[in-house]
Tab-separated table of C-alpha atoms in Angstrom:
chain	number	residue	atom	x	y	z
A	1	MET	CA	-27.067	-2.027	14.306
A	2	PRO	CA	-24.092	-3.545	16.360
A	3	SER	CA	-22.965	-1.011	18.796
A	4	ALA	CA	-19.342	-1.162	17.605
A	5	LEU	CA	-20.421	0.357	14.248
A	6	PRO	CA	-20.566	4.165	13.810
A	7	PRO	CA	-24.048	5.699	12.840
A	8	THR	CA	-22.537	7.608	9.904
A	9	MET	CA	-19.738	6.995	7.305
A	10	ARG	CA	-17.945	8.826	4.463
A	11	ALA	CA	-19.249	8.114	1.113
A	12	ALA	CA	-18.795	9.411	-2.454
A	13	VAL	CA	-22.123	10.608	-3.814
A	14	LEU	CA	-22.862	11.682	-7.288
A	15	PHE	CA	-24.787	15.000	-7.407
A	16	GLY	CA	-24.797	15.373	-11.193
A	17	PRO	CA	-22.671	14.766	-14.109
A	18	GLY	CA	-19.040	15.144	-13.279
A	19	ASN	CA	-20.128	16.235	-9.688
A	20	LEU	CA	-18.798	13.447	-7.230
A	21	ARG	CA	-18.460	14.634	-3.681
A	22	VAL	CA	-17.410	12.705	-0.539
A	23	VAL	CA	-20.059	13.411	2.139
A	24	ASP	CA	-21.454	11.983	5.323
A	25	ARG	CA	-24.134	9.423	4.975
A	26	ASP	CA	-25.924	7.045	7.465
A	27	VAL	CA	-24.370	3.632	7.620
A	28	PRO	CA	-26.861	1.332	5.824
A	29	ARG	CA	-28.747	-1.535	7.539
A	30	PRO	CA	-28.711	-4.960	5.959
A	31	GLY	CA	-32.221	-6.361	5.069
A	32	PRO	CA	-33.170	-9.954	5.934
A	33	ASP	CA	-31.112	-11.505	3.123
A	34	GLU	CA	-28.303	-8.970	2.909
A	35	VAL	CA	-25.011	-8.477	4.729
A	36	LEU	CA	-23.228	-5.268	5.790
A	37	VAL	CA	-19.541	-5.046	4.574
A	38	ARG	CA	-16.899	-2.642	5.740
A	39	VAL	CA	-15.359	-1.948	2.416
A	40	ALA	CA	-11.506	-2.592	2.259
A	41	THR	CA	-10.883	-1.857	-1.598
A	42	CYS	CA	-13.005	-0.659	-4.502
A	43	GLY	CA	-11.837	-0.649	-7.977
A	44	ALA	CA	-12.439	2.055	-10.512
A	45	CYS	CA	-12.756	1.633	-14.298
A	46	GLY	CA	-14.094	2.934	-17.469
A	47	THR	CA	-17.686	2.036	-16.679
A	48	ASP	CA	-17.413	4.372	-13.674
A	49	LEU	CA	-16.343	7.231	-15.870
A	50	LYS	CA	-19.607	6.656	-17.902
A	51	ILE	CA	-21.549	6.638	-14.877
A	52	LEU	CA	-19.793	9.912	-13.510
A	53	ASP	CA	-20.404	11.634	-16.834
A	54	GLY	CA	-24.073	10.741	-16.968
A	55	HIS	CA	-23.866	8.335	-19.928
A	56	PHE	CA	-25.044	5.273	-18.002
A	57	PRO	CA	-28.582	4.398	-17.957
A	58	GLN	CA	-31.042	3.806	-15.074
A	59	ILE	CA	-28.702	5.030	-12.204
A	60	PRO	CA	-30.443	6.216	-8.906
A	61	PRO	CA	-31.377	9.897	-8.590
A	62	TYR	CA	-28.560	12.447	-8.229
A	63	GLY	CA	-27.732	13.324	-4.638
A	64	GLN	CA	-28.556	9.906	-3.289
A	65	PHE	CA	-26.338	7.443	-5.358
A	66	THR	CA	-22.964	6.162	-4.375
A	67	PRO	CA	-21.165	4.527	-7.432
A	68	GLY	CA	-18.501	1.746	-7.234
A	69	HIS	CA	-19.136	-1.822	-8.417
A	70	GLU	CA	-15.626	-3.686	-7.880
A	71	TRP	CA	-15.410	-3.828	-4.184
A	72	THR	CA	-14.499	-6.198	-1.346
A	73	GLY	CA	-14.225	-6.107	2.474
A	74	THR	CA	-15.169	-7.599	5.735
A	75	VAL	CA	-18.499	-8.621	6.965
A	76	VAL	CA	-19.750	-6.613	9.963
A	77	ASP	CA	-23.222	-7.469	10.247
A	78	VAL	CA	-25.901	-9.796	8.699
A	79	GLY	CA	-29.495	-9.915	8.009
A	80	ALA	CA	-31.915	-12.014	10.043
A	81	THR	CA	-32.070	-14.925	7.428
A	82	VAL	CA	-28.393	-14.908	6.626
A	83	ASP	CA	-26.372	-17.968	7.938
A	84	GLU	CA	-23.871	-18.451	4.990
A	85	PHE	CA	-21.639	-15.684	6.241
A	86	ALA	CA	-20.559	-14.523	9.741
A	87	VAL	CA	-19.068	-11.373	11.117
A	88	GLY	CA	-15.409	-11.252	10.203
A	89	ASP	CA	-15.551	-13.120	6.913
A	90	HIS	CA	-13.592	-11.545	4.162
A	91	VAL	CA	-15.623	-11.407	1.004
A	92	CYS	CA	-15.570	-10.375	-2.678
A	93	ILE	CA	-18.705	-9.716	-4.843
A	94	GLU	CA	-20.544	-10.048	-8.006
A	95	ALA	CA	-21.823	-6.660	-9.082
A	96	HIS	CA	-25.094	-8.106	-10.368
A	97	ARG	CA	-27.749	-9.660	-8.339
A	98	GLY	CA	-30.772	-10.595	-10.496
A	99	CYS	CA	-34.335	-10.767	-9.591
A	100	GLY	CA	-34.159	-14.679	-9.286
A	101	ARG	CA	-37.545	-15.022	-10.895
A	102	CYS	CA	-37.247	-14.066	-14.644
A	103	ASP	CA	-36.291	-16.667	-17.293
A	104	ASN	CA	-32.867	-15.294	-17.543
A	105	CYS	CA	-32.127	-15.388	-13.885
A	106	VAL	CA	-33.394	-18.939	-13.626
A	107	VAL	CA	-30.771	-20.207	-16.006
A	108	GLY	CA	-27.968	-18.116	-14.455
A	109	ARG	CA	-28.047	-15.188	-16.814
A	110	TYR	CA	-28.693	-12.795	-14.225
A	111	THR	CA	-26.608	-9.917	-15.736
A	112	ALA	CA	-29.263	-9.989	-18.357
A	113	CYS	CA	-32.193	-9.794	-15.816
A	114	LEU	CA	-35.398	-9.084	-17.413
A	115	ASN	CA	-36.312	-6.963	-14.378
A	116	TYR	CA	-33.116	-4.889	-14.694
A	117	ASN	CA	-33.357	-1.962	-12.204
A	118	ASN	CA	-36.750	-3.090	-10.788
A	119	ARG	CA	-35.897	-3.079	-7.102
A	120	ALA	CA	-39.392	-4.174	-6.189
A	121	LYS	CA	-38.714	-7.500	-7.952
A	122	GLY	CA	-35.415	-7.903	-6.374
A	123	HIS	CA	-32.874	-6.805	-9.051
A	124	ARG	CA	-29.892	-4.745	-7.981
A	125	ALA	CA	-26.445	-3.984	-9.494
A	126	THR	CA	-24.171	-2.466	-6.974
A	127	GLY	CA	-22.653	0.887	-8.012
A	128	MET	CA	-24.970	0.850	-11.082
A	129	THR	CA	-28.653	0.728	-9.999
A	130	ALA	CA	-27.946	0.613	-6.186
A	131	ASP	CA	-25.402	2.153	-3.902
A	132	GLY	CA	-21.957	0.690	-4.254
A	133	GLY	CA	-18.481	0.551	-2.835
A	134	PHE	CA	-17.076	4.074	-2.977
A	135	ALA	CA	-17.803	4.221	0.738
A	136	GLU	CA	-16.746	2.975	4.128
A	137	TYR	CA	-19.628	0.485	4.385
A	138	ALA	CA	-21.928	-1.200	1.628
A	139	VAL	CA	-24.760	-3.807	1.771
A	140	HIS	CA	-25.084	-6.613	-0.559
A	141	HIS	CA	-27.247	-9.645	-1.227
A	142	VAL	CA	-26.094	-12.867	0.337
A	143	SER	CA	-26.356	-14.712	-3.096
A	144	ALA	CA	-23.740	-12.352	-4.698
A	145	LEU	CA	-20.919	-12.813	-2.115
A	146	TYR	CA	-18.069	-15.135	-2.010
A	147	ARG	CA	-15.778	-15.978	0.877
A	148	MET	CA	-12.129	-15.294	0.218
A	149	PRO	CA	-9.663	-17.950	1.046
A	150	GLU	CA	-6.623	-17.475	3.199
A	151	GLY	CA	-3.700	-15.864	1.291
A	152	LEU	CA	-5.756	-13.658	-0.998
A	153	THR	CA	-5.781	-9.893	-0.401
A	154	PRO	CA	-8.460	-7.292	-0.983
A	155	GLU	CA	-6.584	-6.004	-4.050
A	156	ASP	CA	-6.664	-9.596	-5.300
A	157	ALA	CA	-10.419	-9.806	-4.785
A	158	VAL	CA	-11.121	-6.625	-7.012
A	159	LEU	CA	-9.399	-8.324	-9.980
A	160	ILE	CA	-11.024	-11.588	-9.110
A	161	THR	CA	-14.327	-9.932	-10.032
A	162	THR	CA	-12.816	-8.867	-13.268
A	163	ALA	CA	-11.677	-12.405	-14.053
A	164	GLY	CA	-15.170	-13.429	-13.521
A	165	THR	CA	-16.149	-11.420	-16.566
A	166	SER	CA	-14.001	-13.309	-18.970
A	167	LEU	CA	-14.968	-16.685	-17.385
A	168	TYR	CA	-18.600	-15.787	-18.044
A	169	GLY	CA	-17.912	-14.889	-21.631
A	170	LEU	CA	-16.164	-18.345	-22.041
A	171	ASP	CA	-19.280	-19.915	-20.655
A	172	HIS	CA	-21.204	-18.560	-23.623
A	173	LEU	CA	-18.795	-20.502	-25.864
A	174	GLY	CA	-19.151	-23.814	-24.024
A	175	GLY	CA	-16.255	-23.175	-21.655
A	176	TYR	CA	-13.948	-25.826	-23.246
A	177	ILE	CA	-10.940	-24.095	-24.865
A	178	ALA	CA	-8.204	-26.808	-24.003
A	179	GLY	CA	-5.797	-26.736	-26.829
A	180	ASP	CA	-7.244	-23.884	-28.722
A	181	SER	CA	-5.441	-20.708	-29.981
A	182	VAL	CA	-6.762	-17.559	-28.458
A	183	VAL	CA	-6.049	-14.052	-29.378
A	184	ILE	CA	-7.109	-11.202	-26.989
A	185	TYR	CA	-7.123	-7.543	-27.948
A	186	GLY	CA	-6.723	-4.969	-25.066
A	187	PRO	CA	-4.063	-5.405	-22.489
A	188	GLY	CA	-6.125	-3.624	-19.770
A	189	ALA	CA	-7.286	-5.295	-16.502
A	190	VAL	CA	-10.051	-7.224	-18.425
A	191	GLY	CA	-7.777	-8.314	-21.166
A	192	ILE	CA	-4.839	-9.478	-19.062
A	193	MET	CA	-7.172	-11.280	-16.788
A	194	ALA	CA	-8.869	-12.900	-19.710
A	195	ALA	CA	-5.414	-14.032	-20.976
A	196	GLN	CA	-4.577	-15.562	-17.650
A	197	VAL	CA	-7.948	-17.384	-17.459
A	198	CYS	CA	-7.515	-18.747	-20.947
A	199	ARG	CA	-4.125	-20.123	-19.978
A	200	ALA	CA	-5.318	-21.525	-16.866
A	201	LEU	CA	-8.165	-23.356	-18.787
A	202	GLY	CA	-5.759	-24.984	-21.020
A	203	ALA	CA	-5.575	-22.801	-24.159
A	204	GLY	CA	-2.791	-24.016	-26.515
A	205	THR	CA	-1.568	-20.562	-27.501
A	206	VAL	CA	-2.454	-17.277	-25.947
A	207	ILE	CA	-1.641	-14.031	-27.705
A	208	LEU	CA	-2.245	-10.460	-26.389
A	209	VAL	CA	-2.519	-7.556	-28.665
A	210	GLY	CA	-2.392	-3.896	-27.707
A	211	THR	CA	-0.877	-0.450	-28.284
A	212	ARG	CA	0.818	0.233	-25.013
A	213	GLN	CA	4.117	-1.493	-24.578
A	214	SER	CA	4.273	-1.100	-20.813
A	215	ARG	CA	1.078	-3.057	-20.446
A	216	LEU	CA	2.244	-5.579	-22.892
A	217	ASP	CA	5.379	-6.024	-20.831
A	218	ARG	CA	3.307	-6.448	-17.659
A	219	ALA	CA	1.366	-9.248	-19.235
A	220	ARG	CA	4.667	-10.960	-20.325
A	221	GLU	CA	5.849	-10.711	-16.586
A	222	LEU	CA	2.751	-12.534	-15.630
A	223	GLY	CA	3.361	-15.389	-18.035
A	224	ILE	CA	1.740	-14.354	-21.212
A	225	GLU	CA	4.469	-15.486	-23.732
A	226	HIS	CA	3.048	-13.877	-26.983
A	227	VAL	CA	2.429	-10.179	-27.046
A	228	ILE	CA	2.042	-7.907	-30.171
A	229	ASN	CA	2.311	-4.195	-30.194
A	230	SER	CA	-0.108	-3.174	-32.959
A	231	ARG	CA	1.521	0.261	-33.212
A	232	GLU	CA	4.679	-1.413	-34.353
A	233	THR	CA	3.524	-4.237	-36.475
A	234	ASP	CA	0.447	-5.294	-38.516
A	235	PRO	CA	-1.480	-7.514	-35.874
A	236	ILE	CA	-2.882	-9.846	-38.360
A	237	GLU	CA	0.336	-10.550	-39.962
A	238	ALA	CA	2.004	-11.114	-36.596
A	239	ILE	CA	-0.830	-13.343	-35.362
A	240	LYS	CA	-0.604	-15.583	-38.589
A	241	ALA	CA	3.100	-15.662	-38.270
A	242	ILE	CA	2.512	-17.332	-34.796
A	243	LEU	CA	-0.430	-19.399	-35.580
A	244	GLY	CA	-0.317	-20.110	-39.261
A	245	PRO	CA	-2.437	-18.629	-42.161
A	246	GLU	CA	-5.772	-19.745	-40.806
A	247	GLY	CA	-5.677	-17.625	-37.770
A	248	ALA	CA	-6.976	-18.127	-34.258
A	249	ASP	CA	-9.697	-20.522	-33.005
A	250	LEU	CA	-10.986	-17.743	-30.682
A	251	THR	CA	-10.601	-13.966	-30.715
A	252	ILE	CA	-11.723	-11.835	-27.682
A	253	ASP	CA	-12.135	-8.176	-27.827
A	254	ALA	CA	-11.599	-6.652	-24.440
A	255	SER	CA	-10.415	-3.313	-25.912
A	256	GLY	CA	-13.378	-1.347	-26.936
A	257	ALA	CA	-11.454	0.164	-29.716
A	258	GLN	CA	-13.484	0.926	-32.890
A	259	PRO	CA	-11.244	-0.900	-35.388
A	260	VAL	CA	-10.836	-4.027	-33.407
A	261	PRO	CA	-14.059	-5.903	-34.398
A	262	GLN	CA	-12.804	-5.927	-37.975
A	263	LEU	CA	-9.421	-7.215	-36.929
A	264	CYS	CA	-11.165	-9.899	-34.934
A	265	VAL	CA	-12.824	-10.997	-38.258
A	266	GLU	CA	-9.753	-10.859	-40.214
A	267	GLY	CA	-7.696	-12.813	-37.690
A	268	THR	CA	-10.177	-15.609	-36.810
A	269	LYS	CA	-10.004	-18.981	-38.762
A	270	ARG	CA	-12.964	-20.373	-40.662
A	271	GLY	CA	-15.370	-21.924	-38.228
A	272	GLY	CA	-13.889	-19.957	-35.313
A	273	SER	CA	-15.423	-17.841	-32.694
A	274	ILE	CA	-15.256	-14.158	-31.575
A	275	LEU	CA	-16.175	-13.096	-28.067
A	276	PHE	CA	-17.054	-9.430	-27.449
A	277	LEU	CA	-16.359	-8.410	-23.805
A	278	ALA	CA	-15.872	-4.737	-24.371
A	279	PHE	CA	-18.121	-1.674	-24.453
A	280	TYR	CA	-17.656	0.767	-27.303
A	281	HIS	CA	-17.803	4.550	-27.229
A	282	ASP	CA	-19.938	4.672	-30.437
A	283	LYS	CA	-21.410	2.521	-33.094
A	284	VAL	CA	-19.044	-0.106	-34.543
A	285	GLU	CA	-18.736	-0.899	-38.307
A	286	PHE	CA	-17.087	-4.162	-39.593
A	287	ASP	CA	-17.560	-6.603	-42.322
A	288	LEU	CA	-20.320	-8.939	-41.076
A	289	SER	CA	-20.551	-10.668	-44.465
A	290	ALA	CA	-16.865	-11.729	-44.061
A	291	ALA	CA	-17.731	-13.182	-40.711
A	292	ILE	CA	-20.662	-15.085	-42.185
A	293	ARG	CA	-18.568	-16.346	-45.142
A	294	LYS	CA	-16.015	-17.801	-42.737
A	295	ASP	CA	-18.831	-19.304	-40.609
A	296	ILE	CA	-17.511	-17.449	-37.571
A	297	THR	CA	-19.842	-17.568	-34.425
A	298	LEU	CA	-20.133	-14.165	-32.592
A	299	HIS	CA	-20.670	-14.090	-28.919
A	300	THR	CA	-21.325	-11.365	-26.470
A	301	SER	CA	-21.643	-11.416	-22.700
A	302	ARG	CA	-22.039	-8.723	-20.004
A	303	GLY	CA	-20.531	-8.819	-16.500
A	304	GLU	CA	-19.683	-11.727	-14.300
A	305	GLY	CA	-22.789	-13.891	-14.499
A	306	GLY	CA	-23.299	-17.647	-14.180
A	307	ASN	CA	-21.457	-18.000	-10.711
A	308	ASN	CA	-18.173	-17.401	-12.466
A	309	VAL	CA	-16.675	-15.223	-9.623
A	310	ARG	CA	-16.707	-18.372	-7.499
A	311	ARG	CA	-14.635	-20.094	-10.280
A	312	ALA	CA	-12.294	-17.160	-10.428
A	313	VAL	CA	-11.771	-17.296	-6.622
A	314	SER	CA	-10.830	-20.993	-7.006
A	315	LEU	CA	-8.388	-20.183	-9.791
A	316	ALA	CA	-6.709	-17.376	-7.820
A	317	ALA	CA	-6.397	-19.646	-4.723
A	318	GLN	CA	-4.706	-22.224	-6.863
A	319	GLY	CA	-2.131	-19.590	-8.008
A	320	ALA	CA	-3.326	-19.704	-11.522
A	321	LEU	CA	-4.324	-16.052	-11.577
A	322	HIS	CA	-2.099	-13.105	-10.730
A	323	CYS	CA	-4.428	-10.234	-9.588
A	324	LYS	CA	-3.014	-7.632	-7.278
A	325	GLU	CA	-0.015	-7.374	-9.555
A	326	LEU	CA	-2.266	-5.368	-11.875
A	327	VAL	CA	-2.994	-2.660	-9.286
A	328	THR	CA	-0.904	0.344	-10.260
A	329	HIS	CA	-2.514	3.293	-8.325
A	330	ARG	CA	-4.049	3.522	-4.878
A	331	PHE	CA	-6.058	6.512	-3.517
A	332	SER	CA	-7.987	7.196	-0.261
A	333	LEU	CA	-11.719	7.867	-0.499
A	334	GLU	CA	-11.155	11.535	0.113
A	335	GLU	CA	-8.895	11.420	-2.991
A	336	ILE	CA	-11.455	9.976	-5.319
A	337	GLY	CA	-11.475	13.064	-7.515
A	338	GLU	CA	-7.731	12.769	-8.157
A	339	ALA	CA	-8.229	9.072	-8.925
A	340	PHE	CA	-10.643	9.605	-11.665
A	341	HIS	CA	-8.448	12.341	-13.109
A	342	VAL	CA	-5.633	9.886	-13.307
A	343	ILE	CA	-7.927	7.366	-15.094
A	344	ARG	CA	-9.444	9.830	-17.543
A	345	ASP	CA	-6.117	11.408	-18.510
A	346	ARG	CA	-4.097	8.185	-18.307
A	347	ILE	CA	-1.600	9.793	-15.869
A	348	GLY	CA	1.068	7.339	-15.051
A	349	ASP	CA	-0.385	4.676	-17.301
A	350	PRO	CA	-2.920	3.354	-14.917
A	351	MET	CA	-3.737	-0.304	-15.120
A	352	LYS	CA	-6.143	-0.835	-12.224
A	353	VAL	CA	-6.905	2.068	-9.835
A	354	VAL	CA	-8.201	1.219	-6.392
A	355	ILE	CA	-9.944	3.409	-3.724
A	356	THR	CA	-9.369	2.453	-0.115
A	357	PRO	CA	-11.920	4.017	2.266
């Protein structure tokens, strides 16, 4: 290890459901095809709550595992075979690194790696099946790193990874939405980044639907012209008042709310598409027969696969995505317990909470 690096670091370790503690750990060493990154910022989200509560499958053993899958930082050491990055590079990440050898990985679908959680075959998902970014230092595979252009900040980088999620979902649709009408449910970080991505890719009309006016106002400030508060008006009527009686070419659910899939079916035109980006707390019921009668195509996608974080970096560098503007709360690593209290209880209407080691 370079002499300038300390032998130990502070890291948040999960010791059991709901038991996340900041402790001293050894600074990890990068393998031959890995880099060591000094973490600048790590985002926290609903998936982290599932991990903390013990509802996420296949995490490493308690007492050994550091969560955090939306992190960014500066390269401080590289493995023996790494020449793509150098010490001092500012980088953002993809959370998933597939095995690189299964059928899905070969075609770029490494978030659906058939060797998920098989470390021996090369799979790792930072903060989910491997140690993540709620720490001062983290290691990551060279294939899942992207150099950050000048002018983009660590807080930009956290949301760039989020934007990669919606770009990957749009890949499943064929990626060509120029001129289409798009409705997005859920004005959280994923939904607002998805709205910005659709606008950047040339969508004709972008509509964001949600229940919290403050978040809809934030989206409007970032250039999303049409917003609908579904607590105040019937969203389907409002959508059709803007788009016409047929509805949207594409509807995206980034909310994870149980009633939304049915609203997606009702508000999508015949022959249109629905993209599900959200995870749901329980089983979802909706009228699948209605979707079939309308010849609606249903798509799902997980994470930020298909090299789409690289595309998100490019869009952000061009000024097409506003990222750091969605960060509402900042905490030190030692305050991580309070950070998750804010997220869980929605104190101060958190949009994106970040941890800075």
